[in-house]
Short mmCIF file of N, CA and C and ligand atoms in Angstrom, two decimals:
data_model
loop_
_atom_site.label_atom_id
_atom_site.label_comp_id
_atom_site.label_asym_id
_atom_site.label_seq_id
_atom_site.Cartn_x
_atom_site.Cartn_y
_atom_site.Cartn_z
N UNK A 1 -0.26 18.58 1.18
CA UNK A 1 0.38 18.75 2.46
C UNK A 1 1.69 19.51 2.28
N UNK A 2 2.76 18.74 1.03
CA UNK A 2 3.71 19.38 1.11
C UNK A 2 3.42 21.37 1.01
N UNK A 3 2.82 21.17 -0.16
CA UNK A 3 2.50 23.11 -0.41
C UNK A 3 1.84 24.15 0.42
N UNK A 4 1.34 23.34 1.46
CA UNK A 4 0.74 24.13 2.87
C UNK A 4 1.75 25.05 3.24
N UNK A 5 1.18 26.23 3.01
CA UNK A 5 1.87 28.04 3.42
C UNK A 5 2.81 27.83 2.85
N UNK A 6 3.26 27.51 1.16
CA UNK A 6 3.96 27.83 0.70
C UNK A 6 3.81 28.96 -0.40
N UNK A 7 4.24 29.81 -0.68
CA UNK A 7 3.71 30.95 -1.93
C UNK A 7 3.66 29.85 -3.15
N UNK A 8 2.39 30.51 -3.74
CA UNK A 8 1.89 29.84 -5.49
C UNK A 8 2.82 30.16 -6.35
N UNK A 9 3.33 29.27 -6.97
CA UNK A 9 4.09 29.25 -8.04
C UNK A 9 4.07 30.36 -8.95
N UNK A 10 4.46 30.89 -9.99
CA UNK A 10 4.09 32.38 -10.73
C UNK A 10 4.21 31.69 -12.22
N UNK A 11 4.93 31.08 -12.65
CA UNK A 11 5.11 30.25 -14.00
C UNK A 11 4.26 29.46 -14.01
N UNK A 12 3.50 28.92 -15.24
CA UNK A 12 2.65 28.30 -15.58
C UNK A 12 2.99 26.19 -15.55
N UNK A 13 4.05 26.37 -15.66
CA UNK A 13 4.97 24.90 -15.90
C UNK A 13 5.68 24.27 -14.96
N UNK A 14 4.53 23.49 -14.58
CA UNK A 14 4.93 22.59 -12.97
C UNK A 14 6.03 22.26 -12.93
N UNK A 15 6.80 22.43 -11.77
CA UNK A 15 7.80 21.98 -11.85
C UNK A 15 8.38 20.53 -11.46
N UNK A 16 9.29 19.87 -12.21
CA UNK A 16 9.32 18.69 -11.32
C UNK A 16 9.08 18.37 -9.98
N UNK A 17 8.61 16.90 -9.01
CA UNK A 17 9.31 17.12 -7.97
C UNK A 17 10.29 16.50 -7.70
N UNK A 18 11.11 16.91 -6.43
CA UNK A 18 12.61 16.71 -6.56
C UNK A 18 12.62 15.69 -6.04
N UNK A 19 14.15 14.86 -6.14
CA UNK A 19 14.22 13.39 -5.55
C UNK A 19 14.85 13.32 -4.62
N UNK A 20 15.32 14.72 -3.88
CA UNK A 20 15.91 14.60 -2.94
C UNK A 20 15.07 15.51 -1.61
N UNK A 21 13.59 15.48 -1.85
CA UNK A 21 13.35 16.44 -0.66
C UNK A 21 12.25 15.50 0.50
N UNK A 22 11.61 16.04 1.18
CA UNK A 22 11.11 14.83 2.26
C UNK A 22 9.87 14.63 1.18
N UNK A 23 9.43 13.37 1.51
CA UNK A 23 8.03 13.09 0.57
C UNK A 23 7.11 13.69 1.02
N UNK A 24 6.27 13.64 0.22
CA UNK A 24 4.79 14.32 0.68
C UNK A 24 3.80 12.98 0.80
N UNK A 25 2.43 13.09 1.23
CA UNK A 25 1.24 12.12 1.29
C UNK A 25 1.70 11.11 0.07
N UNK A 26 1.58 11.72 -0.99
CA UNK A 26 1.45 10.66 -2.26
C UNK A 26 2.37 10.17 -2.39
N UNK A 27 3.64 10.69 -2.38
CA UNK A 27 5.07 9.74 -2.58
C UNK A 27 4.71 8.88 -1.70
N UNK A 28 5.01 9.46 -0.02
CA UNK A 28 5.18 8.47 1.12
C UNK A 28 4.27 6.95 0.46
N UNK A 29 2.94 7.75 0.29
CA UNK A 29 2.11 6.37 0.14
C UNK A 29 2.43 5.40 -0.82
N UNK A 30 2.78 6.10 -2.41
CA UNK A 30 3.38 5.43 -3.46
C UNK A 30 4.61 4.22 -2.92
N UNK A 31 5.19 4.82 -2.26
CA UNK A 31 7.21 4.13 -1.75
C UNK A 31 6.38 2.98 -0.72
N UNK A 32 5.40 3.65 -0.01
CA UNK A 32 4.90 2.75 0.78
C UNK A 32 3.90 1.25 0.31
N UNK A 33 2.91 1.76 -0.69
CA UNK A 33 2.42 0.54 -0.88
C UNK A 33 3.43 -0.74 -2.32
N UNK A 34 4.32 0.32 -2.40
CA UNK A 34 5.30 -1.22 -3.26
C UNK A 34 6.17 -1.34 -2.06
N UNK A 35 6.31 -1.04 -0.83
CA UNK A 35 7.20 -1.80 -0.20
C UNK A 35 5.86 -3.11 0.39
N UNK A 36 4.34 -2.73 0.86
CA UNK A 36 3.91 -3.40 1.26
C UNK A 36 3.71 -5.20 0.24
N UNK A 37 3.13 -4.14 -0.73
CA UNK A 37 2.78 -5.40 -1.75
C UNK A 37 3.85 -6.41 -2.37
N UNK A 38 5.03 -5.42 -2.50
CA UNK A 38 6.43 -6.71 -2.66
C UNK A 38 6.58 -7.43 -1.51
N UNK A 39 6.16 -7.25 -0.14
CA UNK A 39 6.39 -7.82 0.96
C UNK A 39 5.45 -9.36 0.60
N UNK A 40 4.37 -8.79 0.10
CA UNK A 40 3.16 -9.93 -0.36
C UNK A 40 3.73 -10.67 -1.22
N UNK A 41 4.10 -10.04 -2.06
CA UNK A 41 4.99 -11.16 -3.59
C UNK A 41 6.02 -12.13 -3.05
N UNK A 42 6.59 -11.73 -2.16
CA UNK A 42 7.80 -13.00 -1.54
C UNK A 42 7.36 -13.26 -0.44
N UNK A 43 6.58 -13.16 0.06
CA UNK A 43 6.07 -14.04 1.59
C UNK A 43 6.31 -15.53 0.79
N UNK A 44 5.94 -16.57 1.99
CA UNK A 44 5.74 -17.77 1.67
C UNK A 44 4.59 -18.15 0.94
N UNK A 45 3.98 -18.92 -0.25
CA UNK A 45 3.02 -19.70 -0.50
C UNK A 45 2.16 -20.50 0.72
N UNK A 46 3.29 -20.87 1.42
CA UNK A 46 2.18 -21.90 2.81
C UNK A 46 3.30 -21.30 4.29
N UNK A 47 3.04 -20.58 4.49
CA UNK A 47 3.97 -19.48 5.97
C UNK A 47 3.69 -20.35 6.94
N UNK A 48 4.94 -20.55 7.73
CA UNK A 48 5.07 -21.32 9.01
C UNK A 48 4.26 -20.04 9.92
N UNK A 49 3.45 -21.10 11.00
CA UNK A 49 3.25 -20.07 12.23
C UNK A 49 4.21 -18.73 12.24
N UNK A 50 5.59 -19.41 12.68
CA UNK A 50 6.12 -17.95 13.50
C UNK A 50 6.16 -16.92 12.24
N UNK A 51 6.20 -17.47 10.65
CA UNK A 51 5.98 -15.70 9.70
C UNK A 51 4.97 -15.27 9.89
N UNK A 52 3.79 -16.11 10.17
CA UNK A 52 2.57 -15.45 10.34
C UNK A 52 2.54 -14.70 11.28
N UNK A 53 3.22 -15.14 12.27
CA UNK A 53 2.94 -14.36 14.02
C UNK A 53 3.87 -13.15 13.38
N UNK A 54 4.77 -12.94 13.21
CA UNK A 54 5.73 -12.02 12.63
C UNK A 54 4.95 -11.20 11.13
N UNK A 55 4.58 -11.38 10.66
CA UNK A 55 3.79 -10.31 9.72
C UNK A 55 2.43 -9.62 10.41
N UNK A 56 2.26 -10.27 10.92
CA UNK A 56 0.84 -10.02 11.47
C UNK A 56 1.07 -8.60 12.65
N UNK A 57 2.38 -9.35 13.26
CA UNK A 57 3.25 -8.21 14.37
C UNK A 57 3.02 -6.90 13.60
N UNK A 58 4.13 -7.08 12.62
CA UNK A 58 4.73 -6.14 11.35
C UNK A 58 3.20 -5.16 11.04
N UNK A 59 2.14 -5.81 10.41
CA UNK A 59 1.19 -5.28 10.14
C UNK A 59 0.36 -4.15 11.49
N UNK A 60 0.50 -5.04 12.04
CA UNK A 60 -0.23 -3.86 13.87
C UNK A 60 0.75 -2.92 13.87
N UNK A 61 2.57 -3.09 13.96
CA UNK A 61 3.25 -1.73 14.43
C UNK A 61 2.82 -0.85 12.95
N UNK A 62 2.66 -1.36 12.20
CA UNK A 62 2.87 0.04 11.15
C UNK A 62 2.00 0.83 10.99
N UNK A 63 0.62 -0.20 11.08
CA UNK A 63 -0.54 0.79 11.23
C UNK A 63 -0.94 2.08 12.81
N UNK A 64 0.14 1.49 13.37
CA UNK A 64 0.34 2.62 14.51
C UNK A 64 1.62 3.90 14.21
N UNK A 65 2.39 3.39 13.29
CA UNK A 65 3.87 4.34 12.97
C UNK A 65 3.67 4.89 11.55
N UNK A 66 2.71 4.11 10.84
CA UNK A 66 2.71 4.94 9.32
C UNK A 66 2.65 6.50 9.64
N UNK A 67 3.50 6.98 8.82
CA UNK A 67 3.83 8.25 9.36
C UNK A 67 3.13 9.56 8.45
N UNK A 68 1.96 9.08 8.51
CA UNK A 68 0.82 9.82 7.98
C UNK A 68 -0.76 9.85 9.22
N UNK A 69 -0.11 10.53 9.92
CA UNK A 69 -1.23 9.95 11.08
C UNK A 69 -2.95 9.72 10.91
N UNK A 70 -3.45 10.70 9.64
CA UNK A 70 -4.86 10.44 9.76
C UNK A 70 -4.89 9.43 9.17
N UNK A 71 -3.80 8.93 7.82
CA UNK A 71 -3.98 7.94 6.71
C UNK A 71 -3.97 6.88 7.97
N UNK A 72 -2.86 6.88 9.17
CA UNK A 72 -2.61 5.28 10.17
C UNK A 72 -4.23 5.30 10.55
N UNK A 73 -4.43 6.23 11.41
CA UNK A 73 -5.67 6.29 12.03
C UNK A 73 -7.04 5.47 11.11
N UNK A 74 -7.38 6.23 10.21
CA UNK A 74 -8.07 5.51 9.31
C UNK A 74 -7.62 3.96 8.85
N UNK A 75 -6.69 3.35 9.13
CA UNK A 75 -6.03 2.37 8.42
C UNK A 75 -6.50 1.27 9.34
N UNK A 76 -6.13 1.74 10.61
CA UNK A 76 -6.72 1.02 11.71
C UNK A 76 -8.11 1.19 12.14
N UNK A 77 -8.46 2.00 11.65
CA UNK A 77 -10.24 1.60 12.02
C UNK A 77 -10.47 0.50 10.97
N UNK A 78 -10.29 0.25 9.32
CA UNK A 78 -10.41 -0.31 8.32
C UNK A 78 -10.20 -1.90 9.14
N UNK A 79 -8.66 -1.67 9.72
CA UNK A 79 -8.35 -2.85 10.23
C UNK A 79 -8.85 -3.95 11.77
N UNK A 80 -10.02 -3.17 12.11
CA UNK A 80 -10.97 -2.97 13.00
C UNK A 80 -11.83 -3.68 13.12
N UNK A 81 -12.81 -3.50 11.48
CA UNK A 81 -13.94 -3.89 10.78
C UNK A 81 -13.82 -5.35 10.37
N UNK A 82 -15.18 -5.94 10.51
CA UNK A 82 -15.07 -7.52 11.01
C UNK A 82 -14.70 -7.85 9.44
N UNK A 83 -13.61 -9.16 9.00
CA UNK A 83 -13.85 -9.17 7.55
C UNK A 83 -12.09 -8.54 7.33
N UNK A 84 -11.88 -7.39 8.41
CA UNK A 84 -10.85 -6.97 7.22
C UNK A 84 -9.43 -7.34 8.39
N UNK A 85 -9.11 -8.35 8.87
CA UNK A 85 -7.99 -8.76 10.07
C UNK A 85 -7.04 -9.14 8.83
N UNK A 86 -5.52 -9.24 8.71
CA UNK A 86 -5.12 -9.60 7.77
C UNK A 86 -5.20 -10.74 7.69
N UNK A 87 -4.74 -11.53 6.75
CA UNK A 87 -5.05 -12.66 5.96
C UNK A 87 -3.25 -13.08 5.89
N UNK A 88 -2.75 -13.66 6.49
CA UNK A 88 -1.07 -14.28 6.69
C UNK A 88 -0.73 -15.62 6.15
N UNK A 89 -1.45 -16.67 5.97
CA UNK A 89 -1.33 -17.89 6.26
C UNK A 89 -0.36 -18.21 5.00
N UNK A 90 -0.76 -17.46 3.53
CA UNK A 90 0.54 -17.66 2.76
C UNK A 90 0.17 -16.42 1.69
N UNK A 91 1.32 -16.47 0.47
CA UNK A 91 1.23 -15.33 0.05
C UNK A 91 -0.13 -15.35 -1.10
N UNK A 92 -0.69 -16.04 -1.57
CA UNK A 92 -1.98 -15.66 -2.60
C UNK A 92 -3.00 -14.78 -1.48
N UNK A 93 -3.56 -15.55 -0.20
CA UNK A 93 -4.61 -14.93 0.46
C UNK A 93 -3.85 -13.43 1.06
N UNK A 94 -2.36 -13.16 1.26
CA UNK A 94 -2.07 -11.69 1.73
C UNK A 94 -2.16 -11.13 0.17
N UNK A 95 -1.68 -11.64 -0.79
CA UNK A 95 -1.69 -10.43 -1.61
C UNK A 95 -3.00 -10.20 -1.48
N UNK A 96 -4.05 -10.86 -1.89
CA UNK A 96 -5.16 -10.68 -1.94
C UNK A 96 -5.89 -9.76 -0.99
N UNK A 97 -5.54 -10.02 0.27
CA UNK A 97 -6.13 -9.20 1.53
C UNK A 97 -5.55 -7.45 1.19
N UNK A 98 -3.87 -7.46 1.04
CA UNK A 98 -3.43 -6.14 0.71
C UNK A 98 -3.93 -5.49 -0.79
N UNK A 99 -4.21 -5.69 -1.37
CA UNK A 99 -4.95 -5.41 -2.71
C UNK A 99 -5.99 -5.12 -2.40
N UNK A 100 -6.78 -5.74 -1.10
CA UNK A 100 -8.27 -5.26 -0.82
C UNK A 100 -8.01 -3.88 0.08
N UNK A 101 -7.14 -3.87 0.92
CA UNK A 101 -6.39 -3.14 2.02
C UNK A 101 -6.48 -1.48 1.02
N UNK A 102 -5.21 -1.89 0.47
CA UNK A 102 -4.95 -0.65 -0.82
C UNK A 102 -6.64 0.22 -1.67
N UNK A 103 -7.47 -0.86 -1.90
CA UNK A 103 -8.23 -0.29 -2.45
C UNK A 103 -9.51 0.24 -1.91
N UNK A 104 -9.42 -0.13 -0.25
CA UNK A 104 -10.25 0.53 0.60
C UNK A 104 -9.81 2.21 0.56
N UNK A 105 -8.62 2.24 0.61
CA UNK A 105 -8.18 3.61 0.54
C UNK A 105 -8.30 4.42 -0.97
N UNK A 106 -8.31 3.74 -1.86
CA UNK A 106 -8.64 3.97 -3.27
C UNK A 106 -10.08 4.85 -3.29
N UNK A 107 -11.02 4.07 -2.18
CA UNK A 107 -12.38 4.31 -2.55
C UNK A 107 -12.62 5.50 -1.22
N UNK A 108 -11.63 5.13 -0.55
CA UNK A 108 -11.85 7.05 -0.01
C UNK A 108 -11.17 8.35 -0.74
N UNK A 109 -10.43 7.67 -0.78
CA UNK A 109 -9.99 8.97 -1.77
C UNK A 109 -10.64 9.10 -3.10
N UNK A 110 -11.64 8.57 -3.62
CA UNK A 110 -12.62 8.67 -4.44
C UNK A 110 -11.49 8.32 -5.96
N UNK A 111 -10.21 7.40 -5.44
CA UNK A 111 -9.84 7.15 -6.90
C UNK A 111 -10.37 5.33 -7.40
N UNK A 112 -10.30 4.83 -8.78
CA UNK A 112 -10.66 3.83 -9.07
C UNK A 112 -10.59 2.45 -8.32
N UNK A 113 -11.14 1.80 -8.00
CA UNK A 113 -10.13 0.24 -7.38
C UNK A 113 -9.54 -0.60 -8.66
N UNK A 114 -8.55 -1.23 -7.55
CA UNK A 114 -7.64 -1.95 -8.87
C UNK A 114 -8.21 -3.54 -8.79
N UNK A 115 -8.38 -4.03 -10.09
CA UNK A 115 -8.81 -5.48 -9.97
C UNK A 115 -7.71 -6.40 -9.19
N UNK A 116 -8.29 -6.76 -8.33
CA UNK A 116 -7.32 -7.41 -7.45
C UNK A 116 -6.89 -9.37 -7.95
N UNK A 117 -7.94 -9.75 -9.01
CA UNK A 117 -7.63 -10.61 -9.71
C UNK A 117 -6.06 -10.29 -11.05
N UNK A 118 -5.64 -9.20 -10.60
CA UNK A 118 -4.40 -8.87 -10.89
C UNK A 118 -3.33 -8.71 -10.43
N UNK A 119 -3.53 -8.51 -9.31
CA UNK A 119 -1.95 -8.14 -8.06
C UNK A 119 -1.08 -9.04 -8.58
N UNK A 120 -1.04 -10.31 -9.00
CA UNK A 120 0.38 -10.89 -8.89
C UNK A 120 0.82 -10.48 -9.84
N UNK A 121 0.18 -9.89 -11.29
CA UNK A 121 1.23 -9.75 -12.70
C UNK A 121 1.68 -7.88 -11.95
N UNK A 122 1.02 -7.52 -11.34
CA UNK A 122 1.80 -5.78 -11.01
C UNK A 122 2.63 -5.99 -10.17
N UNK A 123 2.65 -6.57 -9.03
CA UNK A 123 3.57 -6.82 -8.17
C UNK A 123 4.53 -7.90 -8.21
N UNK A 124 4.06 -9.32 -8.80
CA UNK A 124 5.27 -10.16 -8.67
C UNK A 124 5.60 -10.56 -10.32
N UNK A 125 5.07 -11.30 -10.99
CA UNK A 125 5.21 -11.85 -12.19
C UNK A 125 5.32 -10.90 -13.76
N UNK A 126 4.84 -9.60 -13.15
CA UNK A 126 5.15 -8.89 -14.96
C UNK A 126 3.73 -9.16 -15.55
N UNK A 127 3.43 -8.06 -16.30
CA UNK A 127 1.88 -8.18 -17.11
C UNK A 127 2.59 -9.32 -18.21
N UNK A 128 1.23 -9.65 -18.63
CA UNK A 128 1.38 -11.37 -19.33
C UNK A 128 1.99 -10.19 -21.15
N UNK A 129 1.57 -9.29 -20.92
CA UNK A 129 2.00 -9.03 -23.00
C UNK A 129 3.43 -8.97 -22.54
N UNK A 130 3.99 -8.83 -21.54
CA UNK A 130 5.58 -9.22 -21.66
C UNK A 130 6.30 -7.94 -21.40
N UNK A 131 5.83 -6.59 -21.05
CA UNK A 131 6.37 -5.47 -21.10
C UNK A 131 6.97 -5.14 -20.17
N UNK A 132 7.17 -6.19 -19.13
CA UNK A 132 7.77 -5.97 -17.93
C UNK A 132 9.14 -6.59 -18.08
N UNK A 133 9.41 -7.61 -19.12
CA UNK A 133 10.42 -8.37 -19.39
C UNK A 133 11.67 -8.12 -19.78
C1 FAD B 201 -1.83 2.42 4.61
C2 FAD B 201 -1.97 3.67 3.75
C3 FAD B 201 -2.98 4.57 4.02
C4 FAD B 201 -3.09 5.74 3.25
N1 FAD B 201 -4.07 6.64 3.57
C5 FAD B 201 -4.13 7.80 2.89
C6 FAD B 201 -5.06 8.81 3.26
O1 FAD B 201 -5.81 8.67 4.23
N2 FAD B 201 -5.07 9.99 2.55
C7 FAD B 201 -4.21 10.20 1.49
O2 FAD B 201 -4.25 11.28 0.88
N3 FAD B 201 -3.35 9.24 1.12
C8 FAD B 201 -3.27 8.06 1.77
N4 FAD B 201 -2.36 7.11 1.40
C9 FAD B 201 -1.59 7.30 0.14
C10 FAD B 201 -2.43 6.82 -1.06
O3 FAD B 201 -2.90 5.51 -0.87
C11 FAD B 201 -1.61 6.85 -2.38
O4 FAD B 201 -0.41 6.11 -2.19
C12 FAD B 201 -1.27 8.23 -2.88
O5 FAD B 201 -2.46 9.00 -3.00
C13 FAD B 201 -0.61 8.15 -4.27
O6 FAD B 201 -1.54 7.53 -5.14
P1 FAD B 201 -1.24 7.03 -6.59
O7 FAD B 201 -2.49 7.30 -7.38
O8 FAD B 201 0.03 7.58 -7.11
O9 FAD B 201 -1.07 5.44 -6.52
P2 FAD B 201 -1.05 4.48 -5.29
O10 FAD B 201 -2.41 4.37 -4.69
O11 FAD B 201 0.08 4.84 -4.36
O12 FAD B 201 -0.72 3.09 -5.99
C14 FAD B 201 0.55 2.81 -6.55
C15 FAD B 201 0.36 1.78 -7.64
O13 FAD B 201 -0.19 0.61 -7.07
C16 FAD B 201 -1.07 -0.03 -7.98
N5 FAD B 201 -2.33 -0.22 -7.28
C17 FAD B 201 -3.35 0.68 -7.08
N6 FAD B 201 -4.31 0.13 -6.34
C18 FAD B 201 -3.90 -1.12 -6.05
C19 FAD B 201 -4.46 -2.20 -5.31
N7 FAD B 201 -5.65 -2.11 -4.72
N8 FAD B 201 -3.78 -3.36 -5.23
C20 FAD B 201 -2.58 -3.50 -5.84
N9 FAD B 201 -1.99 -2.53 -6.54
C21 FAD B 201 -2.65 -1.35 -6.65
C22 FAD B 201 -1.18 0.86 -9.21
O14 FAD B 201 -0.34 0.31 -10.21
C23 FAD B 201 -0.65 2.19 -8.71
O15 FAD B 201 -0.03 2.92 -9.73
C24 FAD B 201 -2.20 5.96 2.17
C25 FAD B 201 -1.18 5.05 1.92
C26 FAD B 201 -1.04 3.92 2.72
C27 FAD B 201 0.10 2.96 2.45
#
């Protein structure tokens, strides 16, 4: 998206990208799914009603404002499909639901899915060999 009608580079040696320019698809999405999934790592274990009513909120506006309109569009049909309503009640069943969320999009974009019997050591706790420590 970002390189749309931009002239092709002439040097062979990609250049960085910069940290100060607007994101493109992949950043946005990158910045975006660790803001989602840390959201999952500190939710509550057992969420009172009103976080639930309040994430659940959170979850409907964004999939209307993610500011990737075909990625929202698609996000909300996903979120549509019987099976895939989020999952609030505490944080094991959201990480779990957003890990499934994330890797619906994985499998359109034809990249790998991530074992979702893993989300808590990537997102909250650190891989167990300690390299996060
Ligand atoms: C709601 C949403 C919809 C999107 N729709 C589109 C779209 O339609 N088209 C498009 O081009 N891009 C879309 N994106 C962006 C896309 O998902 C990626 O963020 C982007 O392609 C960059 O991918 P990446 O390979 O760097 O890693 P990302 O997919 O951004 O993942 C970041 C890191 O999360 C971890 N991870 C990967 N999968 C999972 C998982 N299932 N659960 C937990 N952790 C995981 C890995 O460690 C990975 O390095 C969307 C993003 C969001 C948030």
């Amino acid at each position: 998206m970002k390189s749309a009608g931009k002239k092709p580079k002439t040097t062979s040696v990609a250049a960085a990208p910069r940290s100060d320019c607007p994101p493109d698809v992949e950043e946005l999405g990158r910045s975006t799914w660790t803001l989602l999934h840390s959201m999952a790592a500190t939710y509550p274990a057992n969420a009172p009603p009103e976080t639930q009513s309040v994430m659940q909120q959170f979850l409907s506006t964004f999939s209307k404002l993610y500011p990737c309109w075909v990625c929202a569009e698609d996000f909300r049909s996903w979120l549509a499909q019987p099976g895939n309503e989020p999952k609030v009640k505490g944080q094991d069943e959201l990480g779990m639901w957003m890990c499934q969320a994330h890797n619906a999009v994985n499998v359109k974009l034809g990249k790998s899915e991530f074992d979702c019997t893993l989300w808590k050591q990537r997102w909250k706790d650190g891989w167990k060999d300690g390299r996060c420590d």
